[in-house]
Short mmCIF file of C-alpha atoms in Angstrom, two decimals:
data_model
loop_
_atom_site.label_atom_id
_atom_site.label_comp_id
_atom_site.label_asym_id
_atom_site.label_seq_id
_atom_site.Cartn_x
_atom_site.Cartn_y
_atom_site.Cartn_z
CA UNK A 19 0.00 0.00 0.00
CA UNK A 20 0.68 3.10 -0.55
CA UNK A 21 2.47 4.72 3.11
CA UNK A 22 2.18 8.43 1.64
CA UNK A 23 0.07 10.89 3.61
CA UNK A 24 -3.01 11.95 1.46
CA UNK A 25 -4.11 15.13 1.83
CA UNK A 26 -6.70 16.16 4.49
CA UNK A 27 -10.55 15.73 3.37
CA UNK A 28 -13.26 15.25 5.92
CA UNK A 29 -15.89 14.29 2.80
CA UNK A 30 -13.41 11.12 2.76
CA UNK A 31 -15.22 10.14 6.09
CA UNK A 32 -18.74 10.12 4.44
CA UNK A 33 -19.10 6.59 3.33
CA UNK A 34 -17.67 5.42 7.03
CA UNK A 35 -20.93 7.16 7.91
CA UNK A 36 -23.32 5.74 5.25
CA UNK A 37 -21.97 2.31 7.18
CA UNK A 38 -22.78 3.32 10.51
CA UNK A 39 -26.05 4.94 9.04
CA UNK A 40 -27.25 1.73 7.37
CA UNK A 41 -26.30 -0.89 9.67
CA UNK A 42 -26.60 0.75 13.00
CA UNK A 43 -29.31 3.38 11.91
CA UNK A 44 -31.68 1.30 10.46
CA UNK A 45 -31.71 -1.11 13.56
CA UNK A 46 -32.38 1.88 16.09
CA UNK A 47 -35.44 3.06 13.47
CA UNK A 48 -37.00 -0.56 13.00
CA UNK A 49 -36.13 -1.98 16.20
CA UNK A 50 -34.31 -4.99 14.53
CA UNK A 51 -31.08 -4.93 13.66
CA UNK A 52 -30.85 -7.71 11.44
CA UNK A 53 -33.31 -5.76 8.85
CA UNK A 54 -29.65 -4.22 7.24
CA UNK A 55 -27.26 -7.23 7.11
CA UNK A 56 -24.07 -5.54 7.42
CA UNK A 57 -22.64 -6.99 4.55
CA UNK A 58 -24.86 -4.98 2.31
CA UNK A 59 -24.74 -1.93 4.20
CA UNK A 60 -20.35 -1.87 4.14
CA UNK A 61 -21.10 -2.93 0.57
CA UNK A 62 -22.73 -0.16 -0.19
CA UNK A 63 -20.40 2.26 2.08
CA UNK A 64 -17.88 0.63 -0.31
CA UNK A 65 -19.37 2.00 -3.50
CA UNK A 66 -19.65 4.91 -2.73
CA UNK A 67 -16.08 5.12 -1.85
CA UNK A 68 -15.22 4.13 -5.23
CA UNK A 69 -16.97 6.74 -6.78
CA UNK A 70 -15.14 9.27 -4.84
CA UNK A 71 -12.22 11.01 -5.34
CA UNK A 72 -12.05 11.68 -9.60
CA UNK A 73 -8.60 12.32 -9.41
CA UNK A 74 -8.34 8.49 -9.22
CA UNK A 75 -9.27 6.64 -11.84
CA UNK A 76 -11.57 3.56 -10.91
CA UNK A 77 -8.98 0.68 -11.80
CA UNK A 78 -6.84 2.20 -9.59
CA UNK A 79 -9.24 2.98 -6.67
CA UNK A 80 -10.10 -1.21 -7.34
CA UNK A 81 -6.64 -1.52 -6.60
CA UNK A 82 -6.53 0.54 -3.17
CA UNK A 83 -9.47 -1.40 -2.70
CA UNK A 84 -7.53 -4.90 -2.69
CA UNK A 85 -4.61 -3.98 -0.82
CA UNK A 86 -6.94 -3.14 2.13
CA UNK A 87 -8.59 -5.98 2.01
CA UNK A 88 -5.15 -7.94 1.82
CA UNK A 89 -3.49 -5.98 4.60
CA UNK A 90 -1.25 -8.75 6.53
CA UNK A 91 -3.59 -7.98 9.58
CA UNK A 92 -6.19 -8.27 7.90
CA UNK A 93 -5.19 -11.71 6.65
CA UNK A 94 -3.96 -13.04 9.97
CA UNK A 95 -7.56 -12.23 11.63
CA UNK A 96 -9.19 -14.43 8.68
CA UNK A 97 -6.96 -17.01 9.58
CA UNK A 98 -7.67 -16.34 13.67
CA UNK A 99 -11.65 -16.37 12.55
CA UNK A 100 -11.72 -19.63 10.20
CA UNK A 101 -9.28 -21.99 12.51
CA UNK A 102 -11.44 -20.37 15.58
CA UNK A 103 -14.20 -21.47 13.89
CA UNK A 104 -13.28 -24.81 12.92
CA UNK A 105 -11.70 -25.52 17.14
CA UNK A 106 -15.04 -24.45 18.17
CA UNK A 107 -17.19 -26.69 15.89
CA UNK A 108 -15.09 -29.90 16.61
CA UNK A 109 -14.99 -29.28 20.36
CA UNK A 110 -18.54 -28.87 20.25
CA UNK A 111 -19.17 -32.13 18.48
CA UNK A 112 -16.68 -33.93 21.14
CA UNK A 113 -18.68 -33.03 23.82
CA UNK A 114 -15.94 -31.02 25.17
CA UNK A 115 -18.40 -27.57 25.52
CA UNK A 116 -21.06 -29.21 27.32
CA UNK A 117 -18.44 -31.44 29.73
CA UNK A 118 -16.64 -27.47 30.52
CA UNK A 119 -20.06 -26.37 30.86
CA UNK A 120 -21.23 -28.42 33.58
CA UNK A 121 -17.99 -29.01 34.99
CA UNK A 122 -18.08 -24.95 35.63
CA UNK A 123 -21.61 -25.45 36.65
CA UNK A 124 -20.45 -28.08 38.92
CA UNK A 125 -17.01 -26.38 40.50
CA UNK A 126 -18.11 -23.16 40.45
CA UNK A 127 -20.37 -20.98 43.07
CA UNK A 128 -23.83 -20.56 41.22
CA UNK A 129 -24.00 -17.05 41.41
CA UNK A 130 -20.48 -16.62 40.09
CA UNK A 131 -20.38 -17.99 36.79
CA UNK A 132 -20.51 -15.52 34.70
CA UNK A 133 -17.56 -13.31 37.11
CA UNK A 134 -16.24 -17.33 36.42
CA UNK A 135 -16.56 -16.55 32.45
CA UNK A 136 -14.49 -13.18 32.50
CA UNK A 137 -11.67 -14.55 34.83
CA UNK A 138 -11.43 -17.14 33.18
CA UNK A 139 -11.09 -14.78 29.49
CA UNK A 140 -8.65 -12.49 31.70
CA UNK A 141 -6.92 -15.31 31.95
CA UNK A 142 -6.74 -16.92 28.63
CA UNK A 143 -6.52 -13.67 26.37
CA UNK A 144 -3.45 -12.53 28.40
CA UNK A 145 -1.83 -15.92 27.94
CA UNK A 146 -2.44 -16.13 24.18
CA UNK A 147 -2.35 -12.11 23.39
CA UNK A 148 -5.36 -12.48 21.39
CA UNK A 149 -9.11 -11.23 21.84
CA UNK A 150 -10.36 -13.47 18.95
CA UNK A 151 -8.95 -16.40 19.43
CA UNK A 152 -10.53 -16.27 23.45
CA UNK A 153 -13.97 -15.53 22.60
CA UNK A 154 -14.32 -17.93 19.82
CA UNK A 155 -13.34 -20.53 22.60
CA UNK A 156 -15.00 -19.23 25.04
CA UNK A 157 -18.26 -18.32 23.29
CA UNK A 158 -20.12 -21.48 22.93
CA UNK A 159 -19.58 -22.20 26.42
CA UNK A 160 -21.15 -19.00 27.34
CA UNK A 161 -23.99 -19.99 25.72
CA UNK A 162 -24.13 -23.27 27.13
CA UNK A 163 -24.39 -21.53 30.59
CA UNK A 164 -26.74 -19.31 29.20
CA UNK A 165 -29.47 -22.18 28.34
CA UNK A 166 -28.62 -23.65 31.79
CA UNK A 167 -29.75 -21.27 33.69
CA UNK A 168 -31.50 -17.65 33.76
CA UNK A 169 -28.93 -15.56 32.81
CA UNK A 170 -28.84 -13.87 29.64
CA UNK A 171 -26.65 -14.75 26.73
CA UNK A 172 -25.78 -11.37 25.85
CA UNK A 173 -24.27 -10.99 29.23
CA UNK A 174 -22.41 -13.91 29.22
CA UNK A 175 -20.96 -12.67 26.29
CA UNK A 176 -20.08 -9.58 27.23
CA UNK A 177 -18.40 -11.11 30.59
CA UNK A 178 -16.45 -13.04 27.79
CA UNK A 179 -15.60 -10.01 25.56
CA UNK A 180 -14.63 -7.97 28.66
CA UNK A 181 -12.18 -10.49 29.29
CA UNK A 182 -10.78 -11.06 26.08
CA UNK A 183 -9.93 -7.12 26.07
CA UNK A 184 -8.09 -7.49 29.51
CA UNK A 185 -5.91 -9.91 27.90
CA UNK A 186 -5.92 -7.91 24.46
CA UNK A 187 -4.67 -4.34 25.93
CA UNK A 188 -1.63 -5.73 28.71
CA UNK A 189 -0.59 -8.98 27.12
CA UNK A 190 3.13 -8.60 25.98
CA UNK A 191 2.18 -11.27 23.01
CA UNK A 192 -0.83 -9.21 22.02
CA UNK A 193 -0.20 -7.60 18.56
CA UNK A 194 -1.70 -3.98 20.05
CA UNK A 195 1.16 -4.10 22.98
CA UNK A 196 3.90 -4.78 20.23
CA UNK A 197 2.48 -2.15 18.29
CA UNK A 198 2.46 0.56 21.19
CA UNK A 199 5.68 -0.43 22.03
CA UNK A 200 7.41 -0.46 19.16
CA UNK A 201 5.46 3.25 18.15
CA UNK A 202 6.60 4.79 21.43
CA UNK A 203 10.10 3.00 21.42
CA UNK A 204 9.75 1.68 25.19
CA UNK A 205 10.23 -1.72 26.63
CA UNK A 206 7.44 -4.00 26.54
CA UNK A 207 7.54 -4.71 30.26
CA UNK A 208 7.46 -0.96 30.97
CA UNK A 209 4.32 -0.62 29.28
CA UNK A 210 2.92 -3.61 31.25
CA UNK A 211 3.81 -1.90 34.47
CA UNK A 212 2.56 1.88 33.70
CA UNK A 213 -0.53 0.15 31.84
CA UNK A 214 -1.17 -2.70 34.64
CA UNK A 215 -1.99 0.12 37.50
CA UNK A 216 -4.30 1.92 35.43
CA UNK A 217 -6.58 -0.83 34.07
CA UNK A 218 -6.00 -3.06 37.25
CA UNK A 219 -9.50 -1.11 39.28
CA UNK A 220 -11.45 -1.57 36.49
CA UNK A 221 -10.76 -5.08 36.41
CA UNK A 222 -11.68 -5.76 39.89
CA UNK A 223 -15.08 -3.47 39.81
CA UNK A 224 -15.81 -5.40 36.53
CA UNK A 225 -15.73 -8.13 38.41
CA UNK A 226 -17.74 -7.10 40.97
CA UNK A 227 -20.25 -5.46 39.06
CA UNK A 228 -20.77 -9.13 37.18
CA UNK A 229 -20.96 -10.74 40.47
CA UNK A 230 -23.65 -8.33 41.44
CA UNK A 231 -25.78 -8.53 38.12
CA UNK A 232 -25.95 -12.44 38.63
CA UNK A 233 -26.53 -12.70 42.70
CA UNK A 234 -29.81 -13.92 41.65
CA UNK A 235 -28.94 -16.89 39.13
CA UNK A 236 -28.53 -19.41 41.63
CA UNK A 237 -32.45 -20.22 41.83
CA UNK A 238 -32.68 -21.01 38.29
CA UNK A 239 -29.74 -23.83 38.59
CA UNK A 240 -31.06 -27.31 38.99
CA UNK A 241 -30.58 -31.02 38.50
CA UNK A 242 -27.11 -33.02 38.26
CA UNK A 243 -24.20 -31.86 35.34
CA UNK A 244 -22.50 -34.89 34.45
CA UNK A 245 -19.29 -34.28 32.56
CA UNK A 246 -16.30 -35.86 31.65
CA UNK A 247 -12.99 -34.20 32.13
CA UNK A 248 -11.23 -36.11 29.26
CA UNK A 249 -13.69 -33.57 26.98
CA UNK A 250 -12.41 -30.41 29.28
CA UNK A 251 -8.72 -31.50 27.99
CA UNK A 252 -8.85 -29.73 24.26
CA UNK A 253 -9.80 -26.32 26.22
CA UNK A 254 -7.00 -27.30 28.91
CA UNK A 255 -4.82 -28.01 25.71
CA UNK A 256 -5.40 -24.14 24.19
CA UNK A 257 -4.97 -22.58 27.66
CA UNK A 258 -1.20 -24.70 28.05
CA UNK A 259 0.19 -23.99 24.96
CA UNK A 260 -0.80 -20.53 25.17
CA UNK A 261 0.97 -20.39 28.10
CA UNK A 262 4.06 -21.47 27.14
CA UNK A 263 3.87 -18.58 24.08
CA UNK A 264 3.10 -20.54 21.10
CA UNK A 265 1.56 -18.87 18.22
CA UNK A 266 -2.02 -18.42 18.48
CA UNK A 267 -2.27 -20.07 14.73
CA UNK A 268 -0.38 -23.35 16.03
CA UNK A 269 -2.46 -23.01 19.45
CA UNK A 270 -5.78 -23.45 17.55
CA UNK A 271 -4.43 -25.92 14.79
CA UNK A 272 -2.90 -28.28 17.49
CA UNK A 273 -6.57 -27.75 19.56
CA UNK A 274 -8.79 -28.75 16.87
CA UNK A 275 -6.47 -32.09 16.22
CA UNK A 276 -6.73 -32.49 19.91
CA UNK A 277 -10.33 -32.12 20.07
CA UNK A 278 -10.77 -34.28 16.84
CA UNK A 279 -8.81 -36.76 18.33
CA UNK A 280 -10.91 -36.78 21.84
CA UNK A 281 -14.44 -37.24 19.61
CA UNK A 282 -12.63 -40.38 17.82
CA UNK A 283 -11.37 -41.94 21.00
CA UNK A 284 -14.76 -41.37 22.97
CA UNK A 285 -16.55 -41.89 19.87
CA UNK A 286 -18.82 -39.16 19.44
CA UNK A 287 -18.15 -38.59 15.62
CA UNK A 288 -16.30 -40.46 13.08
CA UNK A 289 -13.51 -39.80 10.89
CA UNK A 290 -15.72 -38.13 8.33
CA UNK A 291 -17.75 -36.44 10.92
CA UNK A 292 -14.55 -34.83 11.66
CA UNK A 293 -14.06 -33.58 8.42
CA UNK A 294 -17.55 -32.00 8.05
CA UNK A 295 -16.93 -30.33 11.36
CA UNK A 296 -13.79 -28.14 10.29
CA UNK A 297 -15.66 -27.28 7.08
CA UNK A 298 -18.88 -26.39 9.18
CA UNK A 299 -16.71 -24.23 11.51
CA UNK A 300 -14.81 -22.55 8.79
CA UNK A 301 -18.43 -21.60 7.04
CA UNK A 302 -19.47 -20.33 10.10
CA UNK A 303 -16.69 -17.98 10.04
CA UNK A 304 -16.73 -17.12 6.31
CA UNK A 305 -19.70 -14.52 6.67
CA UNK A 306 -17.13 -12.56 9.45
CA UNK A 307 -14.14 -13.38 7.44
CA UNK A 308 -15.63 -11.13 4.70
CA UNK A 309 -16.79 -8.11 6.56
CA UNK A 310 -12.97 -8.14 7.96
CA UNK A 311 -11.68 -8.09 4.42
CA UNK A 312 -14.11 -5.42 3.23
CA UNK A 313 -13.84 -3.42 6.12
CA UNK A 314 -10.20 -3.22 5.74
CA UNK A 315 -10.80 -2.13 2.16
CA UNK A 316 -12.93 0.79 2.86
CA UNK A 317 -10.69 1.64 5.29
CA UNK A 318 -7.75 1.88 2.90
CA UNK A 319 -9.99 3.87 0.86
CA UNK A 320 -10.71 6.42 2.99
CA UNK A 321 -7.20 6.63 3.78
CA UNK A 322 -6.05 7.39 -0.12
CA UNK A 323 -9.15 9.82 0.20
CA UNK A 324 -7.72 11.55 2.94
CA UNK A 325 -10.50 10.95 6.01
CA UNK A 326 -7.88 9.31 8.34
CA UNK A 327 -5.71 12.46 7.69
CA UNK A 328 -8.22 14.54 8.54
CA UNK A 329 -9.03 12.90 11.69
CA UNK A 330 -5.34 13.02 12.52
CA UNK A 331 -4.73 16.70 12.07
CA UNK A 332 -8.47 17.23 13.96
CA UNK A 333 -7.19 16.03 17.00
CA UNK A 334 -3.34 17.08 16.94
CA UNK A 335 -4.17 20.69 15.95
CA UNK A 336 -6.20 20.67 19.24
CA UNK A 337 -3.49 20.18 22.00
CA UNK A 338 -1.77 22.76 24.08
CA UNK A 339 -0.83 21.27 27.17
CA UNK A 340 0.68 18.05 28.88
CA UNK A 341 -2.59 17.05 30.12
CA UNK A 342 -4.28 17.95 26.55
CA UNK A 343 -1.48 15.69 24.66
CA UNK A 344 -1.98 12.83 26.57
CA UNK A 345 -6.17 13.49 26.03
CA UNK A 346 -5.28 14.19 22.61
CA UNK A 347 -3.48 10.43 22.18
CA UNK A 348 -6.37 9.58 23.79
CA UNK A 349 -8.87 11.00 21.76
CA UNK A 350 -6.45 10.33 18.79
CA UNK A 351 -6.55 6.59 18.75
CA UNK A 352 -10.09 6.23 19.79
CA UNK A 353 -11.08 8.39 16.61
CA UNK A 354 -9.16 5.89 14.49
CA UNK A 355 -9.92 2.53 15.79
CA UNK A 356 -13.95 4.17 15.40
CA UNK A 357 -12.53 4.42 11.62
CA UNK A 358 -11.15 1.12 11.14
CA UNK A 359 -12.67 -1.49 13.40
CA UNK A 360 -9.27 -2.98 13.98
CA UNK A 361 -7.28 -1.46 17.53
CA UNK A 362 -3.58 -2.77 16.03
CA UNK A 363 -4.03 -0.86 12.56
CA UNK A 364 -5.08 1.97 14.85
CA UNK A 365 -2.44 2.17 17.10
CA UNK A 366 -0.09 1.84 13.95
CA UNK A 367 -1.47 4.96 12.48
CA UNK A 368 -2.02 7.19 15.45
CA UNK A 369 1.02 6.08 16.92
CA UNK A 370 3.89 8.36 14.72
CA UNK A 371 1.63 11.37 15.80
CA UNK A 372 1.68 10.24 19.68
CA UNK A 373 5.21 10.00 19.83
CA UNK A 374 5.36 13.37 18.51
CA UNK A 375 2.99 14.76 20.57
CA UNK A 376 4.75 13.44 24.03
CA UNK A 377 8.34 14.75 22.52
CA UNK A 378 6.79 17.90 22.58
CA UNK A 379 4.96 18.23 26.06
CA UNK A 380 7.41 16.10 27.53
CA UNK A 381 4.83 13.04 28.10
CA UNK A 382 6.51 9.60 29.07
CA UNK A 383 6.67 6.89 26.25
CA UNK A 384 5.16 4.39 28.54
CA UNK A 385 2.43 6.40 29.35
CA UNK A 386 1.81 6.86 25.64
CA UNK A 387 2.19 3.34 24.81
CA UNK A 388 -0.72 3.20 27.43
CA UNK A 389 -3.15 5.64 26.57
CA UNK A 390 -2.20 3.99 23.03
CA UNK A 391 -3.34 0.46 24.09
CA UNK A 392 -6.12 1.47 26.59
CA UNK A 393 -8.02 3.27 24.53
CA UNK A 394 -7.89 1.19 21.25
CA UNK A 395 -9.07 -1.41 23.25
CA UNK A 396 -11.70 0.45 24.59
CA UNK A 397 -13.01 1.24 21.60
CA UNK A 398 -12.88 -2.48 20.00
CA UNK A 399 -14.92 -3.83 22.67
CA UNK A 400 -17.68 -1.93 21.82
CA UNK A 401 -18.33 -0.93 18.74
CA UNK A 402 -20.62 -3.66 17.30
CA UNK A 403 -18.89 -3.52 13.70
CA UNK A 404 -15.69 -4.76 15.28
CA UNK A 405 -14.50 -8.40 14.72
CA UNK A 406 -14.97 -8.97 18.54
CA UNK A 407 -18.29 -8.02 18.90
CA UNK A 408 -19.66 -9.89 15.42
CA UNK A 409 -17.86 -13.05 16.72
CA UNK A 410 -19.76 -13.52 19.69
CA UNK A 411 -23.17 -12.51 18.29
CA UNK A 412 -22.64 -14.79 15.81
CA UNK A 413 -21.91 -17.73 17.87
CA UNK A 414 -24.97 -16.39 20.34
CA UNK A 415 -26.80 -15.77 17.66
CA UNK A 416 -28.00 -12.02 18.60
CA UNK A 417 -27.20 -8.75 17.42
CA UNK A 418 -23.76 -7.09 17.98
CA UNK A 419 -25.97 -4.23 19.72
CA UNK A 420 -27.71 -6.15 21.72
CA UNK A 421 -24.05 -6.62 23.41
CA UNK A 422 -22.67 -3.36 24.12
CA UNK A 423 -24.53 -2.38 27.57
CA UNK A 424 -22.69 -5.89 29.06
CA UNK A 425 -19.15 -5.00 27.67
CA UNK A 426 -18.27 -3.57 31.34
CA UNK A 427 -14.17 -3.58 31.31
CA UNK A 428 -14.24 -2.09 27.97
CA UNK A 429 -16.73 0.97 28.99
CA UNK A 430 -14.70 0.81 32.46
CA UNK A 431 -11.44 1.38 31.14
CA UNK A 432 -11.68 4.57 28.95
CA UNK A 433 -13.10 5.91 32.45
CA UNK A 434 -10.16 4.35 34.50
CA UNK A 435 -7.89 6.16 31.24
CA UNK A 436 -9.64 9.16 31.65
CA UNK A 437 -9.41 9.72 35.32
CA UNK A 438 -5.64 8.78 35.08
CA UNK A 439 -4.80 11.53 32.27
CA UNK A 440 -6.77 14.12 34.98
CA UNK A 441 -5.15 13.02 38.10
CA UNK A 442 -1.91 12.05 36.20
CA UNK A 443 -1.14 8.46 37.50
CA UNK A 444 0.90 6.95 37.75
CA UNK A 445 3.76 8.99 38.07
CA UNK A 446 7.39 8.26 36.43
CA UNK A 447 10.74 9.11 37.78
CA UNK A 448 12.40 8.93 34.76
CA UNK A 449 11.53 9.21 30.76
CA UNK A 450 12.10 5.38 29.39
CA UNK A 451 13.58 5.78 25.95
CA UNK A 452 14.87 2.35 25.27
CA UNK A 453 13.66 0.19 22.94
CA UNK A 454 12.70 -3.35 23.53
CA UNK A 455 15.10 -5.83 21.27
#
């Protein structure tokens, strides 16, 4: 693609808009938000991009077009969605979602499982340093819970989502960390620290504000919930090898062998069944697959166009103060990531400017990388065009909306962000200005 900054052009923005107009708009006026699939409305967002800008000629613009849509990122998180897709079907069919199920139903205080669900995402997402990969795993257990009992699946989703973000904003695997990092030139376990102490409240009162949302789901919880741990073991598997740092492509390759394996031994499908379960779990993916691709194509189209330009110079043009850099990185990023659905492709572009803005007012690199990651991930837990939030409606089978009032830690930590930049915490000692190798 081409790295050249296009000039400024806020009309650039207006088929980002025609987007959010058609798919979000037309919900809010009918009342159901599946009356505007969102493939035809970032379809049509698309064409009208193309018929922008006459400068261009239309082979060309075809051509920005494509490299969007064939960004590396963009390509990895197809990957993430379709081998996601596939773990989650063949663990499904093993048995192994309704065994974790109950064995959480079993193990676990009744009126903690959903609190369960987003310590156990914390947990998971930090380890692997992916969002995507830990709600596709997580998902259909969520909903398994869900039918179980009286709590909703759109919270249980959101308790899942929240904790995928924890994981997604302070792992020092996650691509958004390495991206800060490397942006702001500090070390990765600096960030960590100045970005742990921040997010770390709104953590705990997520979880506490989950506990108290489902004191009352004990009542509905019944009857015995056989399971059998050798079905738990492909989840066990994921959470392992994430551990020890391997690849999140490898992780979810070696868990749907392990999982395939566990249905033959026990089984519960044959060695065709098997087959039929990757392809059902990569077609469940494909629909998700494609709005990343086209997203990321209207997104490089606005770019050439000259809306992410504009939105840069917006916000940068605005500071004056130490305070009102570190808002404006704040407000920088956010703005962005709103842009282009994707918090790593965000922090990449805002994250020049934010370097240059704490040069000048004399604002830490750590606490850049930060503000960088906190607020990109902020964003991308609740906008319902993001790949986070169409993953786990699609596996719930709900609207992204319907999802964003239960997305607690990634509401809670733009305030805990906010609060920080006002109070200015934490405090450093010394600039960091070394990079990590």
């Amino acid at each position: 693609m081409n790295n050249e900054s296009p000039k400024s052009n806020p009309y650039a923005l207006i088929p980002f808009g025609l987007f959010i107009l058609l798919f979000i708009g037309s919900g809010l006026v009918t009342g159901d938000f599946y009356v505007m699939p969102v493939l035809v409305a970032l379809f049509t967002a698309i064409l009208l991009a193309l018929m922008m800008n006459r400068k261009t000629d239309f082979q060309t613009k075809v051509l920005q077009l494509s490299q969007g849509g064939g960004h590396p990122n963009i390509i990895l998180m197809v990957l993430v969605f379709l081998l996601a897709g596939a773990f989650a079907s063949v663990a499904d069919g093993a048995g192994a979602v309704e065994s974790t199920v109950n064995l959480g139903l079993t193990l676990l205080p009744q009126n903690l499982l959903v609190v369960g669900l987003f310590v156990i995402g914390c947990f998971i997402s930090i380890s692997m340093g992916t969002s995507m990969g830990t709600i596709v795993a997580l998902a259909p257990i969520g909903v398994g819970i869900s039918e179980q009992t009286d709590i909703g699946v759109a919270l249980a989703m959101g308790a899942i989502i929240s904790g995928a973000m924890f994981g997604d904003n302070l792992s020092i695997i996650s691509d958004t960390t390495i991206a800060a990092v490397r942006t702001q030139g500090v070390k990765m376990k600096d960030k960590f620290k100045a970005n742990f102490f921040i997010v770390l409240p709104a953590a705990i009162l997520t979880a506490i504000i989950f506990g108290v949302m489902t004191a009352g789901s004990e009542a509905a919880i019944g009857g015995s919930h056989p399971f059998n741990i050798v079905q738990v073991l492909p989840y066990l598997a994921v959470l392992i090898f994430a551990l020890a740092g391997v690849n999140v492509i490898l992780v979810l390759i070696g868990g749907i062998l392990f999982a395939g394996g566990v249905g033959l031994a026990l089984g519960e499908f044959g060695f065709q069944d098997f087959i039929g379960l990757i392809g059902s779990g990569f077609t469940n993916m494909q629909e998700l697959a494609l709005i990343a691709i086209l997203l990321g194509g209207l997104v490089e189209l606005i770019r050439q166009n000259g809306g992410i330009t504009y939105l840069l110079e917006a916000v940068t043009n605005r500071v004056r103060t130490k305070k009102g850099g570190e808002a404006g990185i704040a407000g920088l990023v956010s703005m962005v990531n709103f842009a282009t659905a994707n918090n790593t492709i965000s922090i990449i572009t805002a994250g020049p400017l934010a370097k240059q803005i704490s040069d000048k007012y004399q604002i830490d690199n750590r606490r850049s990388a930060s503000l960088l990651d906190i607020f990109s991930s902020s964003v991308q837990g609740v906008i319902p065009y993001g790949a986070q939030l169409l993953a786990a409606a699609g596996v719930a089978a709900i609207s992204p909306v319907a999802l964003i009032p239960f997305c607690i830690y990634p509401i809670l930590i733009a305030i805990s962000g906010m609060i920080a930049i006002a109070v200015q915490y934490p405090r450093f000692t010394a600039k960091a200005e070394s990079r990590e190798g």
